[in-house]
PDB file of C-alpha atoms and ligand atoms in Angstrom:
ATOM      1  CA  UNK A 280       3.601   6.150  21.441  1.00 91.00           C
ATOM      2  CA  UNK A 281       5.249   5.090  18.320  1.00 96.00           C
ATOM      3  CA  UNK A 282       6.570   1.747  19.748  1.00 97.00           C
ATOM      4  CA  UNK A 283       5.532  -1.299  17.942  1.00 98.00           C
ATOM      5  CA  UNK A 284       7.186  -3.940  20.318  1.00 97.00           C
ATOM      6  CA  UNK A 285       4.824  -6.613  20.485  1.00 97.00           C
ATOM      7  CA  UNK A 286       2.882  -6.033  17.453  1.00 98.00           C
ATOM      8  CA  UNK A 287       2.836  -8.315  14.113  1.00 98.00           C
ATOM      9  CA  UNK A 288       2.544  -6.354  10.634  1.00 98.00           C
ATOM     10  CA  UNK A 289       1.578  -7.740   7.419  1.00 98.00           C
ATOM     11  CA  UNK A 290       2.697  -5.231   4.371  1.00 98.00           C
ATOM     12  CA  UNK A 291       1.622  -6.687   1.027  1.00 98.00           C
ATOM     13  CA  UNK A 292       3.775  -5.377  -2.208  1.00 98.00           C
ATOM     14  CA  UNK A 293       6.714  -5.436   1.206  1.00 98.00           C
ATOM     15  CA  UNK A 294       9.261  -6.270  -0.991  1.00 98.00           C
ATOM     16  CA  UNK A 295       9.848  -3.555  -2.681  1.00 97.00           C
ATOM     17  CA  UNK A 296       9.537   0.248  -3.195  1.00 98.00           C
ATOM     18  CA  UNK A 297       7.113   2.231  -0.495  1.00 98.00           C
ATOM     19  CA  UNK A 298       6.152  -1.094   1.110  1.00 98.00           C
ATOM     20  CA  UNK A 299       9.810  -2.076   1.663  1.00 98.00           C
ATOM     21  CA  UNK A 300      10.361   1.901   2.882  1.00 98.00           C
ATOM     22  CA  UNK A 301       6.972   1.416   5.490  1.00 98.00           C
ATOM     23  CA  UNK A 302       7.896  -2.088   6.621  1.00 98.00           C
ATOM     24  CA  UNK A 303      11.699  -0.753   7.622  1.00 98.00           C
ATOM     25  CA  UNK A 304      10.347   2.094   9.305  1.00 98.00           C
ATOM     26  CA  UNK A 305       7.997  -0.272  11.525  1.00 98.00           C
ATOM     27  CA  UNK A 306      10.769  -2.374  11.918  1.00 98.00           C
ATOM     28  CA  UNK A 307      12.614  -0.462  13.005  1.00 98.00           C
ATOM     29  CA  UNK A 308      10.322   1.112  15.925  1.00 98.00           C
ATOM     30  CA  UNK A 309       9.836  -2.718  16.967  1.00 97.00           C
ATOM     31  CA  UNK A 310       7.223  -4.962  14.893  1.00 98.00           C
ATOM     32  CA  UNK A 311       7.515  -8.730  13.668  1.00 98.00           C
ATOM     33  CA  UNK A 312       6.992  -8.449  10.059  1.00 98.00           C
ATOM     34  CA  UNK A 313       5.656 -10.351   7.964  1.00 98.00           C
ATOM     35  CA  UNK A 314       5.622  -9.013   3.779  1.00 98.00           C
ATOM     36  CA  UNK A 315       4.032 -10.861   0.802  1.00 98.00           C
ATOM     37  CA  UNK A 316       4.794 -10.517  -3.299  1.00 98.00           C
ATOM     38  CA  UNK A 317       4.738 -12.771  -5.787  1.00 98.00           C
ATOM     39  CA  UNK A 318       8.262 -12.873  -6.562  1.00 98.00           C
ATOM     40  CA  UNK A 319      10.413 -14.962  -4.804  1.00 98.00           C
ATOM     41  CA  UNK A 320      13.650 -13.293  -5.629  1.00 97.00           C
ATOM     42  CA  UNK A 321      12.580  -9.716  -4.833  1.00 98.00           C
ATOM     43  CA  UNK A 322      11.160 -11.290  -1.334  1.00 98.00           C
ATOM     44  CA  UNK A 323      14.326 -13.032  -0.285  1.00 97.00           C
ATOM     45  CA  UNK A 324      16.358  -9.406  -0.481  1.00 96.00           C
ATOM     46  CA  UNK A 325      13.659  -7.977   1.090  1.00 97.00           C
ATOM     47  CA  UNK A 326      13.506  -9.763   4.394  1.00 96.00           C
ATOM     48  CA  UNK A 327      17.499  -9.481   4.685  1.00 95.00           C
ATOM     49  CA  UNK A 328      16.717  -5.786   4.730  1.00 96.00           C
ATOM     50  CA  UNK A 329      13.981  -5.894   7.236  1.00 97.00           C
ATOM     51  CA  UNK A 330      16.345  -8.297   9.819  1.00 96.00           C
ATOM     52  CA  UNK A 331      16.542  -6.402  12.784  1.00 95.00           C
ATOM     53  CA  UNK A 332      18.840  -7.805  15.972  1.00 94.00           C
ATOM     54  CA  UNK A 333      17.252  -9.177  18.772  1.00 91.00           C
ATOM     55  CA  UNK A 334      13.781  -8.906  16.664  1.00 92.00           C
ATOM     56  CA  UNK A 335      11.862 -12.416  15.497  1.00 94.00           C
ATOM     57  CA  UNK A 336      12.683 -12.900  12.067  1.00 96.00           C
ATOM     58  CA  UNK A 337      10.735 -11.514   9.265  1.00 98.00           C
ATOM     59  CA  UNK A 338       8.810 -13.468   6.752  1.00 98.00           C
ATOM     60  CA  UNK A 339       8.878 -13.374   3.463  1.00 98.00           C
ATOM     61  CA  UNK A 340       5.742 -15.131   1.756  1.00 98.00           C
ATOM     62  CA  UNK A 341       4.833 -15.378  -1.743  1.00 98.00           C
ATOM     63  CA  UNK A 342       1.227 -14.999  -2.555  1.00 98.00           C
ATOM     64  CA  UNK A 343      -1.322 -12.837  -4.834  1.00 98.00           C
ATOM     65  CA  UNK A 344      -3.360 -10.705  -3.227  1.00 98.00           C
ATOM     66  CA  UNK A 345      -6.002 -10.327  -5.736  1.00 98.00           C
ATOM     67  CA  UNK A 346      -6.498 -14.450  -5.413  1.00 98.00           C
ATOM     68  CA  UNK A 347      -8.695 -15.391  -2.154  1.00 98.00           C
ATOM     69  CA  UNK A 348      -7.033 -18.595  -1.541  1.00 98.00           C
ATOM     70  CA  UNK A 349      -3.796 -16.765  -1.652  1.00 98.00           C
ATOM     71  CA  UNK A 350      -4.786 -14.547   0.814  1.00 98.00           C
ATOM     72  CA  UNK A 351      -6.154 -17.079   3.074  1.00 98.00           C
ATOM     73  CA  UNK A 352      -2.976 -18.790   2.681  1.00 98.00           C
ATOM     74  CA  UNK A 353      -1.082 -15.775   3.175  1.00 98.00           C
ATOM     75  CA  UNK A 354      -2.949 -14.749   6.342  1.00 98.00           C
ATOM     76  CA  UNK A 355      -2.885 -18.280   8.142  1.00 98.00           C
ATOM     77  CA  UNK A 356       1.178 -18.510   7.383  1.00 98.00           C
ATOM     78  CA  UNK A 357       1.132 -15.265   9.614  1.00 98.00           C
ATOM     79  CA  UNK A 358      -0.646 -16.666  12.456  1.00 98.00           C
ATOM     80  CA  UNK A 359       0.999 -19.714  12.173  1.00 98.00           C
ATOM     81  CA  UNK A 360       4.505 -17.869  12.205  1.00 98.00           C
ATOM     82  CA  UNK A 361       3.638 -15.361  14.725  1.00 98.00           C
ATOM     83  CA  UNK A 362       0.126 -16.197  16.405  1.00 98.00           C
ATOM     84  CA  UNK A 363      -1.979 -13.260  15.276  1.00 98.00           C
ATOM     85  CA  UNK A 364      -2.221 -10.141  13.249  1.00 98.00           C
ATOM     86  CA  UNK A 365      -2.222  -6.068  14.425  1.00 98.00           C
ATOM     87  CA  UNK A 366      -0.937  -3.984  11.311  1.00 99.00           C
ATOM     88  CA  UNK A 367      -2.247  -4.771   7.915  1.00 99.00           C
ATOM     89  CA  UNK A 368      -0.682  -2.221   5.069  1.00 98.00           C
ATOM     90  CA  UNK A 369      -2.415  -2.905   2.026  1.00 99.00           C
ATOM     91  CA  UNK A 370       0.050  -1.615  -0.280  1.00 98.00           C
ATOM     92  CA  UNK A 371       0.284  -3.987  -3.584  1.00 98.00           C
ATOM     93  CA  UNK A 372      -0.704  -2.692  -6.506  1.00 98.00           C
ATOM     94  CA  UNK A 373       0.156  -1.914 -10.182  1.00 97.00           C
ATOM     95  CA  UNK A 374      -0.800   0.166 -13.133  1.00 95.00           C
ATOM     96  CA  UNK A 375      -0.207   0.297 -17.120  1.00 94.00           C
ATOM     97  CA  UNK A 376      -0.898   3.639 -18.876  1.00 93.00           C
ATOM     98  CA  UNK A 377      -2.920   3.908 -21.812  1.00 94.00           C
ATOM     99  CA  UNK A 378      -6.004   6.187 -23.184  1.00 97.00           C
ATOM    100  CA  UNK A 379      -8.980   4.438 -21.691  1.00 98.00           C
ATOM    101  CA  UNK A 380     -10.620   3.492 -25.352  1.00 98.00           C
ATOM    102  CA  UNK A 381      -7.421   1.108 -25.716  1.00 98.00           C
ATOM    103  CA  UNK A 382      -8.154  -0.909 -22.176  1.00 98.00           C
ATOM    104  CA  UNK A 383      -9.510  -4.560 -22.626  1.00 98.00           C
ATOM    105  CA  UNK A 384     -11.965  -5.544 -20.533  1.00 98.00           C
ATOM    106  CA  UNK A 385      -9.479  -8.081 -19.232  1.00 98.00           C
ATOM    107  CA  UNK A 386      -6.793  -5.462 -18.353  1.00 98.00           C
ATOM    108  CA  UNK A 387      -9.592  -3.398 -16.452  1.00 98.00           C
ATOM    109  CA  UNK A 388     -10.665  -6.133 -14.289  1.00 98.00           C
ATOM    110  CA  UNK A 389      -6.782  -6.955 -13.652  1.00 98.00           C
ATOM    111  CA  UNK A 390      -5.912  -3.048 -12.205  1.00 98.00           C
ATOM    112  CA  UNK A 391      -9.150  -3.325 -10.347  1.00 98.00           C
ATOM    113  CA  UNK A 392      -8.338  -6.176  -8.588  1.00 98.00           C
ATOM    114  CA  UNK A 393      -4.801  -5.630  -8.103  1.00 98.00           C
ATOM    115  CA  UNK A 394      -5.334  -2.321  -6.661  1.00 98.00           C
ATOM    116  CA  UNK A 395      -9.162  -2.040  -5.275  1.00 98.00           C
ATOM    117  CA  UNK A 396      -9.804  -5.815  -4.282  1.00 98.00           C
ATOM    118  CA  UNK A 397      -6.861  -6.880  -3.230  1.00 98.00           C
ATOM    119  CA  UNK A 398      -6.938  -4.352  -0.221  1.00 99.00           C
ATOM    120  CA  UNK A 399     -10.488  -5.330   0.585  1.00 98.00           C
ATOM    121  CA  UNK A 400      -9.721  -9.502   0.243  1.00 98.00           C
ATOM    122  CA  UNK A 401      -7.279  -9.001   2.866  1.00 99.00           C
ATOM    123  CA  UNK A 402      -8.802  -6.622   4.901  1.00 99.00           C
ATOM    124  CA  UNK A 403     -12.142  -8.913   5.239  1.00 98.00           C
ATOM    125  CA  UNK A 404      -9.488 -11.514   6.175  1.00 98.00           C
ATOM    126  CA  UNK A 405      -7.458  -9.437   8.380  1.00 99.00           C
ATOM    127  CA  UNK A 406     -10.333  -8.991  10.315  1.00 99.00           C
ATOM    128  CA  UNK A 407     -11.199 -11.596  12.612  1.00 98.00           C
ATOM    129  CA  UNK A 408      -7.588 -11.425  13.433  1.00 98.00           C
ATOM    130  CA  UNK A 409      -7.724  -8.187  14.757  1.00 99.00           C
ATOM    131  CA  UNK A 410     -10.512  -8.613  16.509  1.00 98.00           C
ATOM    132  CA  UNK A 411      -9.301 -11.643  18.716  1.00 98.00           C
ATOM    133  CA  UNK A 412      -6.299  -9.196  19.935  1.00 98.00           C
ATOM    134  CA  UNK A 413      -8.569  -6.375  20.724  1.00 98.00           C
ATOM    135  CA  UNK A 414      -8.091  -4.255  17.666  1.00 98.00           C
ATOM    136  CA  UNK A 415      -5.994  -3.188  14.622  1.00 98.00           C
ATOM    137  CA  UNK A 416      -4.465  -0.673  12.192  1.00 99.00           C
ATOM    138  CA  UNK A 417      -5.115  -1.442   8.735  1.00 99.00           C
ATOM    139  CA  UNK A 418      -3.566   1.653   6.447  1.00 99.00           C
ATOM    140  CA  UNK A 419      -4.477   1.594   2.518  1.00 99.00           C
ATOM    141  CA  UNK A 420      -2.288   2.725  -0.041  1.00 98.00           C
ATOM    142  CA  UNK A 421      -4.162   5.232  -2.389  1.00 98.00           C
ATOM    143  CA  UNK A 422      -2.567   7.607  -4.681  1.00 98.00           C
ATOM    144  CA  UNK A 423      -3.115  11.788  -5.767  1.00 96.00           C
ATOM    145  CA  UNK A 424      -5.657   9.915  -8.564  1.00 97.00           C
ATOM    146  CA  UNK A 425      -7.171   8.981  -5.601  1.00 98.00           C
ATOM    147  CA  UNK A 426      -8.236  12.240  -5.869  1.00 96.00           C
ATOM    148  CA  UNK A 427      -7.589  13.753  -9.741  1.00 96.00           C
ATOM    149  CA  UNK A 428      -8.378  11.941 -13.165  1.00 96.00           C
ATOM    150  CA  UNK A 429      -5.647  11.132 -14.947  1.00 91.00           C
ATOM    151  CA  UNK A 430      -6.095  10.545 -18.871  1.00 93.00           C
ATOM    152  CA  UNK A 431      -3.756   7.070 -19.100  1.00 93.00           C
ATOM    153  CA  UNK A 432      -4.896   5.810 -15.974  1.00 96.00           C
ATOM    154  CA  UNK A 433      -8.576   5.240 -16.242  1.00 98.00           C
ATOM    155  CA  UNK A 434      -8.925   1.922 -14.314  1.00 98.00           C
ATOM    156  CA  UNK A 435      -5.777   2.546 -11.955  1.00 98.00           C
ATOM    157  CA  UNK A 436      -7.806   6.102 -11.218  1.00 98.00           C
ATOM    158  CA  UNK A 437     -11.216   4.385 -10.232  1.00 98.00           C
ATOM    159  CA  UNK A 438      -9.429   2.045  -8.158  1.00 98.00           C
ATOM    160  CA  UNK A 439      -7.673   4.099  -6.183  1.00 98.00           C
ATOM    161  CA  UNK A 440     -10.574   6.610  -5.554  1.00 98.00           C
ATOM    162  CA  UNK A 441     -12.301   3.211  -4.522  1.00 98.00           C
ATOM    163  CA  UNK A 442      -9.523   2.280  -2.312  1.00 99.00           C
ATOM    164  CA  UNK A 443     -10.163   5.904  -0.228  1.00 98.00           C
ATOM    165  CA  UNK A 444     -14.087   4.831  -0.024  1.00 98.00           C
ATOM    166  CA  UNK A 445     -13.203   1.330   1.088  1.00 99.00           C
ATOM    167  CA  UNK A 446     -11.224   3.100   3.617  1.00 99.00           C
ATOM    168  CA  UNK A 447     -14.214   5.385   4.947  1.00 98.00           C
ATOM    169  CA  UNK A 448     -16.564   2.626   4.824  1.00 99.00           C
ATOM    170  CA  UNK A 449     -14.045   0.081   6.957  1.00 99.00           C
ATOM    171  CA  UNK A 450     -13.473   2.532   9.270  1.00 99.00           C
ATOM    172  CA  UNK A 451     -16.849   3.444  10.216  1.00 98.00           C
ATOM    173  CA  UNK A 452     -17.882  -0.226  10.319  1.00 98.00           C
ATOM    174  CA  UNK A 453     -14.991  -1.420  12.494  1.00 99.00           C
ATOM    175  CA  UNK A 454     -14.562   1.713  14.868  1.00 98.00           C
ATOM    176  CA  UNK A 455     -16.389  -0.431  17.398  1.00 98.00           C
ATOM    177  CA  UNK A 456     -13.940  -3.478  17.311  1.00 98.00           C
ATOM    178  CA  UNK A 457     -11.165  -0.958  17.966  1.00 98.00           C
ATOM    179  CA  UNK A 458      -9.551  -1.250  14.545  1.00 99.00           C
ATOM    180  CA  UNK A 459      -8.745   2.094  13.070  1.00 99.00           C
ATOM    181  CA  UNK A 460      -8.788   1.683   8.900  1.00 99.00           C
ATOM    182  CA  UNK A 461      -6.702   5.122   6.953  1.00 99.00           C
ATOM    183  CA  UNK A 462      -5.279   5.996   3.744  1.00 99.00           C
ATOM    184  CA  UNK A 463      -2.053   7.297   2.338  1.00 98.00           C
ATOM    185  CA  UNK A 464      -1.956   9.256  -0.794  1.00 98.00           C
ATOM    186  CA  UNK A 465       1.619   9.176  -1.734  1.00 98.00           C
ATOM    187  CA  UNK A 466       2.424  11.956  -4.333  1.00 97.00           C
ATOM    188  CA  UNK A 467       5.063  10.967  -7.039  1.00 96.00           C
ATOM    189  CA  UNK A 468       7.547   8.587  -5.745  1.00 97.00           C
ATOM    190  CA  UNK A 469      10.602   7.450  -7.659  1.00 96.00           C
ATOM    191  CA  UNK A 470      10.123   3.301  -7.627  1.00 95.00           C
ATOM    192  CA  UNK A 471       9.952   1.134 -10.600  1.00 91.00           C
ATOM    193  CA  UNK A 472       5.890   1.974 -10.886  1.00 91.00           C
ATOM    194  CA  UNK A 473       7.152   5.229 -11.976  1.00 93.00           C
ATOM    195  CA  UNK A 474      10.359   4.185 -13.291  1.00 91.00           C
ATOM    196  CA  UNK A 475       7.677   2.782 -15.970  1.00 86.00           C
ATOM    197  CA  UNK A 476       5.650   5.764 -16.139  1.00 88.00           C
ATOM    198  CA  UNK A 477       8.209   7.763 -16.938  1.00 89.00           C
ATOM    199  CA  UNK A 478       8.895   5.270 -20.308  1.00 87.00           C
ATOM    200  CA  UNK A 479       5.022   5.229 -20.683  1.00 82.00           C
ATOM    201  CA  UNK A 480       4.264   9.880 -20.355  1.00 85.00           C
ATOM    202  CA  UNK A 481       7.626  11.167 -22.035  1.00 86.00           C
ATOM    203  CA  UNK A 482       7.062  15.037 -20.619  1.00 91.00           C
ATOM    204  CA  UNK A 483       6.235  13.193 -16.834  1.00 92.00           C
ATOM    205  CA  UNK A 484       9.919  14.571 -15.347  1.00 94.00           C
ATOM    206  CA  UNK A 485       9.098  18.225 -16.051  1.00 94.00           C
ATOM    207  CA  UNK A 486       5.529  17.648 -15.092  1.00 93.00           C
ATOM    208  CA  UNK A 487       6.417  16.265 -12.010  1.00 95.00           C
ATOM    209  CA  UNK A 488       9.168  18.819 -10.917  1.00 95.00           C
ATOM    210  CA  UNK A 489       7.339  21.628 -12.182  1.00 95.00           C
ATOM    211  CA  UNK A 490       4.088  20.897 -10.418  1.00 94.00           C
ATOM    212  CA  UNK A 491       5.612  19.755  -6.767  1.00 96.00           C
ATOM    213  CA  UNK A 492       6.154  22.554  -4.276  1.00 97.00           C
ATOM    214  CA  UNK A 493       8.752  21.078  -2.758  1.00 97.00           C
ATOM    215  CA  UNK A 494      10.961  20.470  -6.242  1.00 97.00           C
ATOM    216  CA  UNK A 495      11.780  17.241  -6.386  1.00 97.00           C
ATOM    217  CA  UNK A 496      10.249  13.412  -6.263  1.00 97.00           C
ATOM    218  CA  UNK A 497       9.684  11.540  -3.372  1.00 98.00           C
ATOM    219  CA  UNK A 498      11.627   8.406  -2.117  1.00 98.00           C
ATOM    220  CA  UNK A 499      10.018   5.841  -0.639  1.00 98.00           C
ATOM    221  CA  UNK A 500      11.413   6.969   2.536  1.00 98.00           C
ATOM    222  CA  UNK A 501       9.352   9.907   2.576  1.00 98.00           C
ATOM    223  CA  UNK A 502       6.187   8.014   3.456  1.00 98.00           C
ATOM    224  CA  UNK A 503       7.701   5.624   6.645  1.00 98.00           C
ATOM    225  CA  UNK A 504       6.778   8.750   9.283  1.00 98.00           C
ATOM    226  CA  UNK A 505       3.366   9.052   8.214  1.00 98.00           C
ATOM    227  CA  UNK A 506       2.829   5.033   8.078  1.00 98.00           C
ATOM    228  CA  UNK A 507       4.654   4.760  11.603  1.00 98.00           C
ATOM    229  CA  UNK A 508       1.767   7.494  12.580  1.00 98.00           C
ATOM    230  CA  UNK A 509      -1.019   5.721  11.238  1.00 98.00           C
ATOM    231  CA  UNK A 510      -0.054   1.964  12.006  1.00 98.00           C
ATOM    232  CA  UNK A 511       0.819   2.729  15.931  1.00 98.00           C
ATOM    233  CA  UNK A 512      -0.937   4.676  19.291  1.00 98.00           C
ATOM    234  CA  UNK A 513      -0.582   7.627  17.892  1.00 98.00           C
ATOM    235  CA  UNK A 514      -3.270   7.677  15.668  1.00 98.00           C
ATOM    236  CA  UNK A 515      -5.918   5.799  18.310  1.00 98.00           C
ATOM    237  CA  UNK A 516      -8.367   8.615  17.638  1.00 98.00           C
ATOM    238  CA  UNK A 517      -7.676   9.235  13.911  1.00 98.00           C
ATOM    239  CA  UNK A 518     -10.144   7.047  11.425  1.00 98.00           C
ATOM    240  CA  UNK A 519     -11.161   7.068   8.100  1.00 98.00           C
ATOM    241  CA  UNK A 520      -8.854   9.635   6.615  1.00 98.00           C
ATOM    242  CA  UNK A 521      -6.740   9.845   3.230  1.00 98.00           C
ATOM    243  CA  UNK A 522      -3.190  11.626   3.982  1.00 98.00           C
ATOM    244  CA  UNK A 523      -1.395  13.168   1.179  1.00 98.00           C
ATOM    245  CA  UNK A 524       2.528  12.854   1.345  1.00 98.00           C
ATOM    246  CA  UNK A 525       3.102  14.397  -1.518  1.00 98.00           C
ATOM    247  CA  UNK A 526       5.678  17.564  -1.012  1.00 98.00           C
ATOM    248  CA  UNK A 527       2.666  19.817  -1.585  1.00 98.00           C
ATOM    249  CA  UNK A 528       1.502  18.349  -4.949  1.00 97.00           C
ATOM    250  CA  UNK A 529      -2.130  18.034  -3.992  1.00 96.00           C
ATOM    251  CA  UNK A 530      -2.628  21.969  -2.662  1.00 95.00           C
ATOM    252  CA  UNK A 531      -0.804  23.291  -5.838  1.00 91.00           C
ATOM    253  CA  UNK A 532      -2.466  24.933  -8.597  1.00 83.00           C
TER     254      UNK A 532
HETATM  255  P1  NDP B 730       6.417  -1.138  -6.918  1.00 56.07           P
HETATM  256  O1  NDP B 730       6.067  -1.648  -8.253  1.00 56.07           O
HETATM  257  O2  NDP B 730       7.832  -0.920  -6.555  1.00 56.07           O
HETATM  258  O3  NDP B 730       5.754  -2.018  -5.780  1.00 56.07           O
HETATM  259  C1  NDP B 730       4.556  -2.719  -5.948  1.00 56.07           C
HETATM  260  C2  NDP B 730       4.597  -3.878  -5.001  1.00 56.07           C
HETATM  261  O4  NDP B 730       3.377  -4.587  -5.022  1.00 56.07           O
HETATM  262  C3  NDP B 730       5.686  -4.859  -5.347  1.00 56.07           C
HETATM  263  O5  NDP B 730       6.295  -5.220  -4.133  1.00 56.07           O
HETATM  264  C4  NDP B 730       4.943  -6.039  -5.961  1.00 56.07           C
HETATM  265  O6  NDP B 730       5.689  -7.209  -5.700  1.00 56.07           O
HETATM  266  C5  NDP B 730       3.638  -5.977  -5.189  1.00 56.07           C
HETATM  267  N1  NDP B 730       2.472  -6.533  -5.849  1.00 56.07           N
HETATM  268  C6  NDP B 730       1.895  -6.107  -6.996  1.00 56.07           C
HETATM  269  N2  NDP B 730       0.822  -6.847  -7.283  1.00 56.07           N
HETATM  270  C7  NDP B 730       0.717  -7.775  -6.288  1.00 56.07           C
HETATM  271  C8  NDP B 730      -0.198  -8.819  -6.017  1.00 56.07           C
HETATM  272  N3  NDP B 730      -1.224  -9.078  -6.837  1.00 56.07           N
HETATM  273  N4  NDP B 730      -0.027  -9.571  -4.908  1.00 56.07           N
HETATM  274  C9  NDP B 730       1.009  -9.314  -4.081  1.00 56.07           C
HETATM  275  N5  NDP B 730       1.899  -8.326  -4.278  1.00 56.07           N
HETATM  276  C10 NDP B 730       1.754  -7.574  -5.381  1.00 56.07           C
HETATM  277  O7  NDP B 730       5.613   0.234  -6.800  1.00 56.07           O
HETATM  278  P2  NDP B 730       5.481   1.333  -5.660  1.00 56.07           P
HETATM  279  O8  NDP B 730       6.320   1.016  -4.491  1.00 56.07           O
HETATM  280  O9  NDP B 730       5.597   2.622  -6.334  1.00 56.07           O
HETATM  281  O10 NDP B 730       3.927   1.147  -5.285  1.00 56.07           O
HETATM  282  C11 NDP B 730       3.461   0.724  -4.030  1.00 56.07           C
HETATM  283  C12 NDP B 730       2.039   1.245  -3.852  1.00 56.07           C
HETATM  284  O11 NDP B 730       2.054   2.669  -3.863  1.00 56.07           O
HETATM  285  C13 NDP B 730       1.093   0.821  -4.983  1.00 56.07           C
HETATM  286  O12 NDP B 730      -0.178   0.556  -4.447  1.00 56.07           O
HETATM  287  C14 NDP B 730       1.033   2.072  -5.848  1.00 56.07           C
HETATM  288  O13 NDP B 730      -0.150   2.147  -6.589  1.00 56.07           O
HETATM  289  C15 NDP B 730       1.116   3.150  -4.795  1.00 56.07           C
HETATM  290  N6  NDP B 730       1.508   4.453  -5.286  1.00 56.07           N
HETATM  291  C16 NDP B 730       2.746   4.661  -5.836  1.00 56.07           C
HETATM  292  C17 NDP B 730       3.096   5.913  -6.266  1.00 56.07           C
HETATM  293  C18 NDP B 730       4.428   6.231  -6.845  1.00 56.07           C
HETATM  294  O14 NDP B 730       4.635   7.382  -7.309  1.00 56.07           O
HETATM  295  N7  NDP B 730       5.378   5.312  -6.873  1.00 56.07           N
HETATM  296  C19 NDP B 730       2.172   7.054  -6.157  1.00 56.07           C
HETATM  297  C20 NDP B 730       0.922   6.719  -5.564  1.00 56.07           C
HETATM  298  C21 NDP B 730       0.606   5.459  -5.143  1.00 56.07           C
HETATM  299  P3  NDP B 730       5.687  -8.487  -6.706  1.00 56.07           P
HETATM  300  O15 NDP B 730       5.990  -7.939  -8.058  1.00 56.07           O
HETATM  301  O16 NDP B 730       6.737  -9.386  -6.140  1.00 56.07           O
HETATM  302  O17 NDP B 730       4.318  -9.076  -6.590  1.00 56.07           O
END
């Protein structure tokens, strides 16, 4: 059920962090992969990693998904490389913390679109793709302020609550092209996002520890089963939803 022979998968943000952790994992139960950042150096280690023998090799593009020529440009590279598109994992994104009084307009707009309309640019141009092979699994990277408020996160907040709507509102219109659209919420995972964050909230360690059930951070790796899940046959019937993987974070009081 969880074999992804066959199937091409586009992970933006792939070369790095969770997106490098969920592009492994579906490489490593059989896709052609295909990941897009905007640093060159940071993709070429990347797609080393994600070289698996016997596979096609991976692609490493560079491209901003928060540009719509990039993403055009990004999308017809894949179908050029590998004739079509099944997997879409919209998974760049970015934040900077400060109180929301001290956000420029300018820096609003930029975690917006880096984390809200980037997933729907390529979505929208995901989907004609899918369609052609008979439908898709596009899987959206939220976050727990997907859910909670967070006082130096204002813009990075409403994005990522957006990102959960755009994910309902895909789903239900694309359920009838056989294209199933869900969400991860990934709890607090050690990458350099948070690497940052930990500079930017000095008591964010003990917060963190204290507050997660299960005691610890997460690794990227902790997020590869439930993308493998949501990106493959498993999940046929499953639509619209926002998963937490979060060691118990989100049903903690
Ligand atoms: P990283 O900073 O390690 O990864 C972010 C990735 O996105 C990088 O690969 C970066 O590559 C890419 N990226 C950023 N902006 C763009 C863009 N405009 N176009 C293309 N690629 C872009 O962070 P994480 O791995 O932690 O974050 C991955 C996702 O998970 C993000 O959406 C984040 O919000 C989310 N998340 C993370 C949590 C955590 O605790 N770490 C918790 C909840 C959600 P490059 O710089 O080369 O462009």
């Amino acid at each position: 059920m969880m074999n992804l022979e066959g199937k091409v998968a586009l992970v933006t943000g792939g070369n790095g962090g969770i997106g490098l952790a969920m592009a492994s994992a579906l490489a490593d139960a059989g896709a052609t992969l295909a990941i897009v950042g905007r640093s060159p150096d940071k993709n070429a280690a990347a797609v080393a990693a994600l070289a698996r023998p016997g596979a096609p090799e991976p692609v490493a593009i560079v491209g901003d998904m928060t540009d719509e020529e990039s993403v055009a440009e990004t999308l017809a590279e894949v179908v050029r490389r590998f004739g079509g598109l099944d997997i879409l994992l919209n998974n760049a994104g970015s934040n900077d913390r400060k109180l929301p009084q001290d956000y420029s307009l300018a820096e609003w707009n930029r975690l917006i679109s880096s984390n809200l309309t980037s997933a729907f640019l390529v979505s929208q141009a995901a989907y004609p793709l899918m369609v052609a092979r008979g439908g898709g699994k596009i899987v959206n990277i939220g976050s727990l302020m997907s859910v909670f408020g967070s006082p130096k996160s204002a813009p990075y907040a409403a994005a990522k609550g957006g990102v959960v709507q755009l994910t309902k509102s895909l789903a239900t219109a694309w359920a009838g092209d056989n294209i199933q659209v869900n969400a991860l919420l990934p709890g607090w995972i050690d990458t350099d996002m948070t690497v940052m964050a930990r500079e930017q909230v000095s008591d964010l360690n003990e917060r963190v520890l204290s507050r997660t059930p299960a005691g610890r951070w997460g690794r990227p790796e902790d997020l590869a089963g439930a993308a493998l899940f949501l990106c493959s046959g498993a999940s046929d019937f499953v639509t619209g939803i926002g998963l937490p993987v979060d060691g118990g974070y989100s049903c903690s009081a």
